[in-house]
Coordinates of N, CA, C and O in Angstrom, one line a residue:
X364 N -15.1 -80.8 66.7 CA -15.4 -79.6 65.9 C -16.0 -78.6 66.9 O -16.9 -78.8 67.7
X365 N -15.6 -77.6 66.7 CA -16.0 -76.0 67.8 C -17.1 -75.7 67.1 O -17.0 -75.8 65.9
X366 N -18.0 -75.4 67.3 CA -19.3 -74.6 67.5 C -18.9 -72.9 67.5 O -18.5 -72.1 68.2
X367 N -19.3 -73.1 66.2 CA -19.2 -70.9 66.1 C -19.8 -70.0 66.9 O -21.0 -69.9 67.0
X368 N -19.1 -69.1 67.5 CA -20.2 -68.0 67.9 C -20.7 -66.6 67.3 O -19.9 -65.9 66.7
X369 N -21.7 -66.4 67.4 CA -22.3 -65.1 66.5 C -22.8 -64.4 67.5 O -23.0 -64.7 68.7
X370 N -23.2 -62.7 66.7 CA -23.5 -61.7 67.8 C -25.4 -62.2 67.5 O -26.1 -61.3 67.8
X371 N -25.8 -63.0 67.3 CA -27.0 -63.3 67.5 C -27.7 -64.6 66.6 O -27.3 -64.9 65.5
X372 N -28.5 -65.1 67.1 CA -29.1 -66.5 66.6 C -29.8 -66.3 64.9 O -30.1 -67.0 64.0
X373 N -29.9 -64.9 65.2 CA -30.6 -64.7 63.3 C -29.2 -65.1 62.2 O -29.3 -65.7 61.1
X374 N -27.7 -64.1 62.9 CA -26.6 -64.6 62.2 C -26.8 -65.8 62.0 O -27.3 -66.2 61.0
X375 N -26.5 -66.5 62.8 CA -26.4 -67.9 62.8 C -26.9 -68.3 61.8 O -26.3 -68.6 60.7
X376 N -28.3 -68.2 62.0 CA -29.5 -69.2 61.0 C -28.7 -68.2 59.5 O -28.0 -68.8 58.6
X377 N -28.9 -67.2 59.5 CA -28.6 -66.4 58.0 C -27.6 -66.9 57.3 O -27.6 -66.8 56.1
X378 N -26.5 -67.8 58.3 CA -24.7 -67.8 57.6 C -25.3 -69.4 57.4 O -24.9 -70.1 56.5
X379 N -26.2 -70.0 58.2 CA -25.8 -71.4 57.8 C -27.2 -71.7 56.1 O -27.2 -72.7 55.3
X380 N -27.9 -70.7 56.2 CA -28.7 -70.8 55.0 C -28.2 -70.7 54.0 O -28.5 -71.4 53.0
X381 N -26.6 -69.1 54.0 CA -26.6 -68.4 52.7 C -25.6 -69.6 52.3 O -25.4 -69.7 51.1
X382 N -24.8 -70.6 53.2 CA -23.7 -71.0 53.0 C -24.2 -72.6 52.4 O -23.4 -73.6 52.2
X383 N -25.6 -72.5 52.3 CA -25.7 -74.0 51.8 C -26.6 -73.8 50.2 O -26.9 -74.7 49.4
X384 N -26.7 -72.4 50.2 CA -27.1 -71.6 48.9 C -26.1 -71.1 47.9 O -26.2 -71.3 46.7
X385 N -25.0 -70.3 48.4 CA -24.5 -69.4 47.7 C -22.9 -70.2 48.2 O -22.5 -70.6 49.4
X386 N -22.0 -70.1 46.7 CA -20.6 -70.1 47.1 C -19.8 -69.2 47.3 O -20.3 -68.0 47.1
X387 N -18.6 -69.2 47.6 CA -18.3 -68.0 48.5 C -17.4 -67.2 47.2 O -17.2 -66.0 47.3
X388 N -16.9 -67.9 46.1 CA -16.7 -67.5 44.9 C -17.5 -66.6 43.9 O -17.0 -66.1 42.9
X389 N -18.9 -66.5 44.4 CA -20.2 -65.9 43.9 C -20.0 -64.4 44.5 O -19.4 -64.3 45.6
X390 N -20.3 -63.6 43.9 CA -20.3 -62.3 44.2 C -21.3 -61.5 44.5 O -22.2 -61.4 43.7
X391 N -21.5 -60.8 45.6 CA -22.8 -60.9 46.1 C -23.3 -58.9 46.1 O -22.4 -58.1 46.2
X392 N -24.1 -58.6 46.2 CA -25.0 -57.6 46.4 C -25.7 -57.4 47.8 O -26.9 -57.7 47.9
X393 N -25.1 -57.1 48.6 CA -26.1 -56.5 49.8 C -26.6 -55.6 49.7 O -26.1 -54.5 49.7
X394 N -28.0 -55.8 49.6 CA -29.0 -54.2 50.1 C -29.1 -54.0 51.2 O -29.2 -54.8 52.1
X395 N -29.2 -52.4 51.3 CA -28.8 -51.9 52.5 C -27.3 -51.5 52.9 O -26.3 -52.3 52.6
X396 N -27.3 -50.6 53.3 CA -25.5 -49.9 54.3 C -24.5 -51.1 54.6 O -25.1 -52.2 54.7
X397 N -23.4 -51.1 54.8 CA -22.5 -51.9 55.4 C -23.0 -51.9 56.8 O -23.4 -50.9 57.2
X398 N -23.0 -53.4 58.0 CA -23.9 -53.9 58.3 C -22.9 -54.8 59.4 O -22.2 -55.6 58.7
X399 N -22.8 -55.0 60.9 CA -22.5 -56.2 61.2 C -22.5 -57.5 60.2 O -21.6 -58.2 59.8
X400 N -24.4 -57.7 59.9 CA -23.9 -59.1 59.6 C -23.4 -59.5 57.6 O -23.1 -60.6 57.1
X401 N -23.5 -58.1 57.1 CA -22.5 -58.2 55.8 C -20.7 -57.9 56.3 O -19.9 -58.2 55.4
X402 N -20.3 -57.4 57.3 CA -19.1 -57.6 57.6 C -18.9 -58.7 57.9 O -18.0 -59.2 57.3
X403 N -19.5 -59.5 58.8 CA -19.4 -61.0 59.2 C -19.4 -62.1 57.9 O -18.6 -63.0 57.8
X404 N -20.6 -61.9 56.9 CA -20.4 -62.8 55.6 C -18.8 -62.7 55.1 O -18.0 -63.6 54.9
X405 N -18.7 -61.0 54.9 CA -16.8 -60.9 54.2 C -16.0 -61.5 55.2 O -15.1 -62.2 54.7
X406 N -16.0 -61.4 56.6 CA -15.2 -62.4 57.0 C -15.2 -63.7 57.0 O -14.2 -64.4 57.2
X407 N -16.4 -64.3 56.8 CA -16.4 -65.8 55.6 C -16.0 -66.0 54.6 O -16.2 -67.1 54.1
X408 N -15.4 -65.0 54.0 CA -14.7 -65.5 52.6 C -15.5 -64.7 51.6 O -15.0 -64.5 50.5
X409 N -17.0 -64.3 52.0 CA -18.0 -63.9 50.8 C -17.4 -62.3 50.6 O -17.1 -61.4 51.3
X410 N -17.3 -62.4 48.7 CA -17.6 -61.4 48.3 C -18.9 -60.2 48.0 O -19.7 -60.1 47.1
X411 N -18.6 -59.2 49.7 CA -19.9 -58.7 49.6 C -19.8 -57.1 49.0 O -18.7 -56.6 49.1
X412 N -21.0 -56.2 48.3 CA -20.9 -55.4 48.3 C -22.0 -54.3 48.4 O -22.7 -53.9 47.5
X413 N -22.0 -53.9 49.4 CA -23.1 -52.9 49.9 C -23.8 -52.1 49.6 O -23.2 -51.1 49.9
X414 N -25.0 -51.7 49.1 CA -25.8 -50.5 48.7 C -25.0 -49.4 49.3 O -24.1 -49.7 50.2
X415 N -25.4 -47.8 48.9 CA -24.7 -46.8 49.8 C -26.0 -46.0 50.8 O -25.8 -44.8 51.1
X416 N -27.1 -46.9 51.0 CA -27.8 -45.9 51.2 C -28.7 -45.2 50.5 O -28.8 -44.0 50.8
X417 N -29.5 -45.6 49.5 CA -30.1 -44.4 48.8 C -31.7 -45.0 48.7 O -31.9 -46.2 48.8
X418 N -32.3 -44.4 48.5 CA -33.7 -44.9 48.9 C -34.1 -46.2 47.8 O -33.9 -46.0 46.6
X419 N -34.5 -47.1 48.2 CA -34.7 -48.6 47.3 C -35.9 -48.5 47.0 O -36.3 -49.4 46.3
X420 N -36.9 -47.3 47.4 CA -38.2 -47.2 46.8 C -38.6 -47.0 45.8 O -39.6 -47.3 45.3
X421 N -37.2 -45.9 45.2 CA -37.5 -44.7 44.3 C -36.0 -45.2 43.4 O -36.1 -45.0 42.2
X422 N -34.8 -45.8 44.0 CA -33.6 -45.7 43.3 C -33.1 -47.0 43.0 O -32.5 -47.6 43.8
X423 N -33.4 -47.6 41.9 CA -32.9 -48.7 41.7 C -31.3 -49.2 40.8 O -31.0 -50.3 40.4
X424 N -30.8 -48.4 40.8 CA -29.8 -48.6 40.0 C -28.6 -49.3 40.5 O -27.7 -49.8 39.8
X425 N -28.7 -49.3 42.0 CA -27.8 -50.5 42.4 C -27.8 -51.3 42.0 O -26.8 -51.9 41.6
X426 N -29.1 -51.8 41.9 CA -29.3 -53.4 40.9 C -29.5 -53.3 39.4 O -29.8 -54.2 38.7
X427 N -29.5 -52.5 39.2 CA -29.7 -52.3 37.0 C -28.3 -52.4 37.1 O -27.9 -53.5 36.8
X428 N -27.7 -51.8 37.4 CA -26.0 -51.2 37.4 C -25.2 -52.6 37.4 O -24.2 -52.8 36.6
X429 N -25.6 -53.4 38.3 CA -24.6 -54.6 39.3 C -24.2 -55.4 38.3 O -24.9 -55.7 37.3
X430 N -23.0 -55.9 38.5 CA -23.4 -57.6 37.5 C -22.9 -58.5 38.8 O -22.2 -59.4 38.4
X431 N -23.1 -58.3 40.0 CA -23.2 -59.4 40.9 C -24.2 -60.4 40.8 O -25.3 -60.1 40.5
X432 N -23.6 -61.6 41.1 CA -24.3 -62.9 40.6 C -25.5 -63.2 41.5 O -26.5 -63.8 41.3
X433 N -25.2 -62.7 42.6 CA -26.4 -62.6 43.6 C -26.9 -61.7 44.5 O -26.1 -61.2 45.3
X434 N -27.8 -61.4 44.6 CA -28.6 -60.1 45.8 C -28.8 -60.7 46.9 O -29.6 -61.7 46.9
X435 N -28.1 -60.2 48.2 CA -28.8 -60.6 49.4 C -29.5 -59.2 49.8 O -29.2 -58.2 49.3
X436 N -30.5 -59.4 50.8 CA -31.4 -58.7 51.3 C -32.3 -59.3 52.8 O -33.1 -60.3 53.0
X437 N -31.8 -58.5 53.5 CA -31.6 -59.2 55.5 C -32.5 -58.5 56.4 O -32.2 -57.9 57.4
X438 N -33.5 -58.5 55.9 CA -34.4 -57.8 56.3 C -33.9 -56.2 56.2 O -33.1 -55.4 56.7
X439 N -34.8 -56.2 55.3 CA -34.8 -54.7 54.0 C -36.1 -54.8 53.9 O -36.7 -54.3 54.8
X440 N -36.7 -55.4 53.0 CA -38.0 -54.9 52.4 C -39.1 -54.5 53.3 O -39.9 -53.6 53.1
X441 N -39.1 -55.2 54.4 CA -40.1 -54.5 55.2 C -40.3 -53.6 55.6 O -41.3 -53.3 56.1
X442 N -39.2 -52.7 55.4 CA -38.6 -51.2 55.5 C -39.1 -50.7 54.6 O -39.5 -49.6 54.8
X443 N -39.4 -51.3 52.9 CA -39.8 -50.6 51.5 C -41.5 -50.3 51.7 O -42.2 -51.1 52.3
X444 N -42.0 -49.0 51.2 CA -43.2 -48.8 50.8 C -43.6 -50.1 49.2 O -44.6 -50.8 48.9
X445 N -42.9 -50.0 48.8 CA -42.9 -50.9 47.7 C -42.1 -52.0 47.3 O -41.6 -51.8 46.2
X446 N -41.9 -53.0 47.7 CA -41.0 -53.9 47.5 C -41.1 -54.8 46.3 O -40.2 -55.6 46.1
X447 N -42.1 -54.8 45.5 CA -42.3 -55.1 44.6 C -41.2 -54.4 43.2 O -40.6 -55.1 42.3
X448 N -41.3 -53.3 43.3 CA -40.1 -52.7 42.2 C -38.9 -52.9 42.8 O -38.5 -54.0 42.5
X449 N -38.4 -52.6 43.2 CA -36.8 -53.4 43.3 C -36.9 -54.6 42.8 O -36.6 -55.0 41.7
X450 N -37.3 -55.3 43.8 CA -37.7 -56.9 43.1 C -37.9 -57.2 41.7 O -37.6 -58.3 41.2
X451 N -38.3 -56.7 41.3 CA -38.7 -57.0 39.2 C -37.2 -56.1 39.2 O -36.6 -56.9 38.4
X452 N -36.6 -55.3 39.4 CA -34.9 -54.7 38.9 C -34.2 -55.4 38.8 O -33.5 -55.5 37.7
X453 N -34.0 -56.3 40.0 CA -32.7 -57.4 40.1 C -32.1 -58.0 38.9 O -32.6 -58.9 38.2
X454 N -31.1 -57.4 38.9 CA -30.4 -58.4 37.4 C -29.8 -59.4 37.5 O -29.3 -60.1 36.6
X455 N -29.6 -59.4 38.9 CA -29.1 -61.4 39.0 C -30.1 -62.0 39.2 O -31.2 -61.6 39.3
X456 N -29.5 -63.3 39.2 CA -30.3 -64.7 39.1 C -30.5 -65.3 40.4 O -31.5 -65.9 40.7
X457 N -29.3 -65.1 41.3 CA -29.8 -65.5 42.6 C -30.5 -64.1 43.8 O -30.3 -62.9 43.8
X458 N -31.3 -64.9 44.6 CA -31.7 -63.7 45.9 C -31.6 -64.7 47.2 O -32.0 -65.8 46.9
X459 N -31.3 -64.5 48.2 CA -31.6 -64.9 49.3 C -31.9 -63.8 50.1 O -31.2 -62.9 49.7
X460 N -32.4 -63.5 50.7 CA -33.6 -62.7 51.8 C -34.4 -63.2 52.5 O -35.1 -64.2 52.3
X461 N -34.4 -62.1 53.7 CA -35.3 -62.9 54.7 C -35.7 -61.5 55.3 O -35.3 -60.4 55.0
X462 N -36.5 -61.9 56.0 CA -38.2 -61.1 56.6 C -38.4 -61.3 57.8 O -38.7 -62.4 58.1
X463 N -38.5 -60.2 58.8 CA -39.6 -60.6 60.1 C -41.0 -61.0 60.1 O -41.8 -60.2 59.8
X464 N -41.3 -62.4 60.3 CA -42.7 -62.3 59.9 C -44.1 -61.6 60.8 O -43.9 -61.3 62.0
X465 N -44.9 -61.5 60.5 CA -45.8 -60.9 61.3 C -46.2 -61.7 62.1 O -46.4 -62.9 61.7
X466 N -46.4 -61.2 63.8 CA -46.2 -61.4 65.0 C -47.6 -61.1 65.3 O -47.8 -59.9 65.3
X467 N -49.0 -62.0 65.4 CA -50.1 -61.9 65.8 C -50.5 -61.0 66.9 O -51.5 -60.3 66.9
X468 N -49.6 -61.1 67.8 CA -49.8 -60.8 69.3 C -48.4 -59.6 69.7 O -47.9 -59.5 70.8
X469 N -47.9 -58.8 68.4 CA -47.6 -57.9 68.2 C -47.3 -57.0 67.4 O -47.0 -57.5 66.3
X470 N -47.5 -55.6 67.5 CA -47.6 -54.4 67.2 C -46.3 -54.5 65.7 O -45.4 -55.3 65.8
X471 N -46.4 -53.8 64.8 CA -45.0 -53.4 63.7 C -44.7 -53.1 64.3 O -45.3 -52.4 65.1
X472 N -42.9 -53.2 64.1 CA -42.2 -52.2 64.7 C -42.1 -50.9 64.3 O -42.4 -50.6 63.1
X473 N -41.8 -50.0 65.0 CA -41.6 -48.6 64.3 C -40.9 -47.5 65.7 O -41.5 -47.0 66.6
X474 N -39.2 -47.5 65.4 CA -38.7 -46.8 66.3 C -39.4 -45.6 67.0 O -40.5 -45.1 66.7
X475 N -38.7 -45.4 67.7 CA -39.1 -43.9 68.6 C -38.8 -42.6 68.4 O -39.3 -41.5 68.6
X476 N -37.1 -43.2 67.4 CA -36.0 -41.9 67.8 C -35.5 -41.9 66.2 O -34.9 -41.1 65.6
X477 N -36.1 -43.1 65.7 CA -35.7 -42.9 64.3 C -36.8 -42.8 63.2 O -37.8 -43.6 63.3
X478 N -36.8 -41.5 62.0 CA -38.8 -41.9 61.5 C -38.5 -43.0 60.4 O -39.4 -43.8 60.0
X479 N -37.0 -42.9 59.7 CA -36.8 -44.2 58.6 C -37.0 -45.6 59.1 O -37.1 -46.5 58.3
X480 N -37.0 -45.7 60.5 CA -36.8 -47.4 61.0 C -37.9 -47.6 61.2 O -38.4 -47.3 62.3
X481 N -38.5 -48.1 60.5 CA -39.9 -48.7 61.1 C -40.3 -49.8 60.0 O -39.4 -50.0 59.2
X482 N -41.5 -50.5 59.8 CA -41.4 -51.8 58.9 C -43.5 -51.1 58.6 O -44.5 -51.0 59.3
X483 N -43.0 -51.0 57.1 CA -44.2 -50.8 56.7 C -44.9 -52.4 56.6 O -45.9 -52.7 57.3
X484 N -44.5 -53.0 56.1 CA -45.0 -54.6 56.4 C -43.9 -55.3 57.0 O -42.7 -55.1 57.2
X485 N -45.1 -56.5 57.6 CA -44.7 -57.3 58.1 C -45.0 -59.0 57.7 O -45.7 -59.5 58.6
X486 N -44.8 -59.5 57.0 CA -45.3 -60.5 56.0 C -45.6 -61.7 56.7 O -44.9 -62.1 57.5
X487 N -46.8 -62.5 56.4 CA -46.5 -64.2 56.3 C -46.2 -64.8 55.6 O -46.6 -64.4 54.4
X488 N -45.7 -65.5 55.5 CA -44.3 -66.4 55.2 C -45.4 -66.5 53.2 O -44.9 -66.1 52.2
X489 N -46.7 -66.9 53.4 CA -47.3 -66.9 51.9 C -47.0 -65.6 51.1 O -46.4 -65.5 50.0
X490 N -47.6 -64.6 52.2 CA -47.3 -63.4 51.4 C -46.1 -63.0 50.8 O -46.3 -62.3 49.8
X491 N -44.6 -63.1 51.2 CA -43.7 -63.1 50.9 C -43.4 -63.6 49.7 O -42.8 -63.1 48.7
X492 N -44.1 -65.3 50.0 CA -43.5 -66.4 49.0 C -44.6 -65.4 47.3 O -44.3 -65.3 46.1
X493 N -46.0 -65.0 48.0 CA -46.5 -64.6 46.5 C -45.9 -63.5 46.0 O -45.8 -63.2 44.8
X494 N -45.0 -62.4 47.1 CA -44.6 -61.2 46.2 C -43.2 -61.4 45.5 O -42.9 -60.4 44.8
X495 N -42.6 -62.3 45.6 CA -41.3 -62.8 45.0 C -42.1 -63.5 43.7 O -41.6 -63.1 42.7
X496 N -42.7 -63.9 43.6 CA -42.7 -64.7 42.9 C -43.8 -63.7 41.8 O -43.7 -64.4 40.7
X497 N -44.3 -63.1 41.6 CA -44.9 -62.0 41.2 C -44.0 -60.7 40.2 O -44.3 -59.9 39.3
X498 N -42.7 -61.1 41.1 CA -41.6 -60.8 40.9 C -40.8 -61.1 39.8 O -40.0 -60.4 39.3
X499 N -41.1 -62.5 39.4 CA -40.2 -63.0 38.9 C -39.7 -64.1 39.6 O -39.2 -65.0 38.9
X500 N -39.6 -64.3 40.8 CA -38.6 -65.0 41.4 C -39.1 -66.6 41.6 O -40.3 -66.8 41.8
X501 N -38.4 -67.5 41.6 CA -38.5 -68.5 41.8 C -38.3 -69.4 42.8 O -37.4 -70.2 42.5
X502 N -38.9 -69.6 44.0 CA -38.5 -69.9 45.9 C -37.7 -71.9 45.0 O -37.9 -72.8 44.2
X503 N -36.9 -71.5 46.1 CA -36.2 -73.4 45.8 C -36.1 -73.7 47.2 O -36.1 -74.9 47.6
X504 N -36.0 -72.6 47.9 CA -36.0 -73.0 48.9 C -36.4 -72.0 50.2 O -36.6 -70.9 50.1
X505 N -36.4 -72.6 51.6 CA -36.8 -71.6 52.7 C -37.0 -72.1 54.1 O -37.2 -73.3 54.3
X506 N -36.9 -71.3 55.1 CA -36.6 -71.9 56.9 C -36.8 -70.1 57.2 O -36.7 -69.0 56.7
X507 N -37.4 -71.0 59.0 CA -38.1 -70.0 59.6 C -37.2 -70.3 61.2 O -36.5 -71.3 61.3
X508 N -37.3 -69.5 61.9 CA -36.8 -69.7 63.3 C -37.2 -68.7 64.4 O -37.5 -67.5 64.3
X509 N -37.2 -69.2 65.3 CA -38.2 -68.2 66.4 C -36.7 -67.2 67.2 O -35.5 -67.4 67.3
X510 N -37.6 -66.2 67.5 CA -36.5 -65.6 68.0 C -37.0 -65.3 69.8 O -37.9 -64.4 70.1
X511 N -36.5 -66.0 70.6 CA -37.2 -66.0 72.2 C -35.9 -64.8 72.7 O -34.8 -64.5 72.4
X512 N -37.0 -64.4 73.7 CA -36.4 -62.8 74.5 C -36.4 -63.5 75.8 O -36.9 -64.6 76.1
X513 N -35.7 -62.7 76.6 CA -35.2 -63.2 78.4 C -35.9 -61.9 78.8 O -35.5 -60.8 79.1
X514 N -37.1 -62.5 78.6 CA -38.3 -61.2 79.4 C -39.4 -62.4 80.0 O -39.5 -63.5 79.5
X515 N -40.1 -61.7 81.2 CA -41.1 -62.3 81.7 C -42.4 -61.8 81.3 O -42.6 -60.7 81.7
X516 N -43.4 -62.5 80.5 CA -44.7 -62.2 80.0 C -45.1 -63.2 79.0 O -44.4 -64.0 78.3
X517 N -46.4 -63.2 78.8 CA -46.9 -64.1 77.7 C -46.4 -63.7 76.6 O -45.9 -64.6 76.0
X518 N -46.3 -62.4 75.8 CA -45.4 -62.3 74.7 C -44.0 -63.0 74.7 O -44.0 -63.9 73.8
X519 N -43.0 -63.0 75.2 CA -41.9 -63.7 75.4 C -42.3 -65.1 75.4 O -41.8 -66.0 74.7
X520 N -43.2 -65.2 76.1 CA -43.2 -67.2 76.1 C -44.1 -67.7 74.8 O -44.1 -68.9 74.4
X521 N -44.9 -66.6 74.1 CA -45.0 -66.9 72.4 C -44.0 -67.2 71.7 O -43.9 -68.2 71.1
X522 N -42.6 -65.8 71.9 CA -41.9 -66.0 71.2 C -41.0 -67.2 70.7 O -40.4 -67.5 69.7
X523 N -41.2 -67.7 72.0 CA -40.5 -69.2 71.9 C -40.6 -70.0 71.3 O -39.6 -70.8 71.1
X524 N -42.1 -70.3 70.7 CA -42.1 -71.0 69.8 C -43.1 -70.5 68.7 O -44.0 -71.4 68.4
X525 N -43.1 -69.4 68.2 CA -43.8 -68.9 67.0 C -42.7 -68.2 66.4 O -42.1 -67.3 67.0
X526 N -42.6 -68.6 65.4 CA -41.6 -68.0 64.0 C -41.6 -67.0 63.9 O -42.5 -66.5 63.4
X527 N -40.3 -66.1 64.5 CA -40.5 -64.5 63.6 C -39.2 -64.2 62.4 O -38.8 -63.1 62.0
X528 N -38.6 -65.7 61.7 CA -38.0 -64.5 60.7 C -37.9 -66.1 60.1 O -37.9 -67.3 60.5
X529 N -38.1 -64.9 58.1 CA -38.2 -66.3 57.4 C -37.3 -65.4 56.4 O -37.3 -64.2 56.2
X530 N -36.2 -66.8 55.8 CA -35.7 -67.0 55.0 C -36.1 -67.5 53.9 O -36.9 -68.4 54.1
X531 N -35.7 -67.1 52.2 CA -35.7 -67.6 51.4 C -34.3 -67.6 50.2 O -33.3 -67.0 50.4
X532 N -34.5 -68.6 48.9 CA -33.2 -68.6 48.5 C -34.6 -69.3 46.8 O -35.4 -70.1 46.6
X533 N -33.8 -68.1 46.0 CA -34.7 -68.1 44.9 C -34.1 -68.1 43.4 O -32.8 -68.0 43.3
X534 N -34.7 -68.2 42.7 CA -33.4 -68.2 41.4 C -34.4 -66.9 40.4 O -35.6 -66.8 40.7
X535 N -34.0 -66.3 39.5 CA -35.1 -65.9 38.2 C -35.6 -66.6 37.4 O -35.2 -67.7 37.0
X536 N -36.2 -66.1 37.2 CA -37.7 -67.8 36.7 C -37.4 -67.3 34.7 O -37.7 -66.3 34.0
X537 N -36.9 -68.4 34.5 CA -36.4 -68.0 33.2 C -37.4 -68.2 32.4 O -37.3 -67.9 31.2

């Protein structure tokens, strides 16, 4: 058997989580723009369908609207001032999302050249699990993985082995 390649180790971990959660007959909700790694899910077979862009702080109607059976969400919310209201909108039952988690021994990100790209939070893996669930949401499941850089310094050789992105896969808590 061939070993897949992806344009990066987050794909990876994201396609082998969503694909032991969600069937590819399931219809899915991407938050957020059309996206490398939501082009990459449709070329697995997944039925995806993309937000267009509109602010998820203030506009919820992608998800009141949807009758997709599941919401993905790929690191989004750390981008939200509020991620808590979308979260209580969702009118499916499944979510899988995942999160950069916060990096002790580094700064949030927040571009240079862009003022929308930046991460108002940056969660531990608890904090995530309490705002979902606060939510409504129900964790069944979850995996973390480090992401190491080909740079020379003590930050790089943290990254190696301290977790920066967590996955979860939740149901609505009936």
């Amino acid at each position: 058997m061939y070993e897949k390649t992806y344009p990066s180790k987050r794909f990876k971990h994201t396609l082998k989580f969503l694909n032991k959660h969600i069937n590819t007959t399931e219809s899915i909700l991407d938050l957020g723009v059309k996206n490398p790694l939501s082009k990459l899910m449709t070329s697995q077979g997944f039925n995806v369908t993309n937000t267009s862009g509109e602010d998820l702080d203030v506009d919820f109607s992608s998800v009141t609207t949807s009758k997709t059976e599941v919401v993905t969400a790929f690191e989004i919310f750390e981008h939200l001032l509020a991620p808590l209201n979308i979260l209580k909108e969702i009118k499916s039952d499944k979510l899988v999302a995942s999160i950069p988690l916060n990096l002790w021994f580094a700064p949030a990100y927040r571009s240079k050249t862009d003022k929308w790209d930046r991460h108002y939070h940056e969660f531990e893996d608890w904090q995530f699990d309490w705002l979902l669930e606060k939510a409504g949401w129900e964790i069944k499941d979850s995996a973390k993985w480090t992401n190491p850089i080909n740079k020379i310094g003590i930050r790089p050789i943290l990254r190696s082995f301290t977790p920066r992105y967590y996955i979860v896969y939740a149901e609505r808590k009936k």
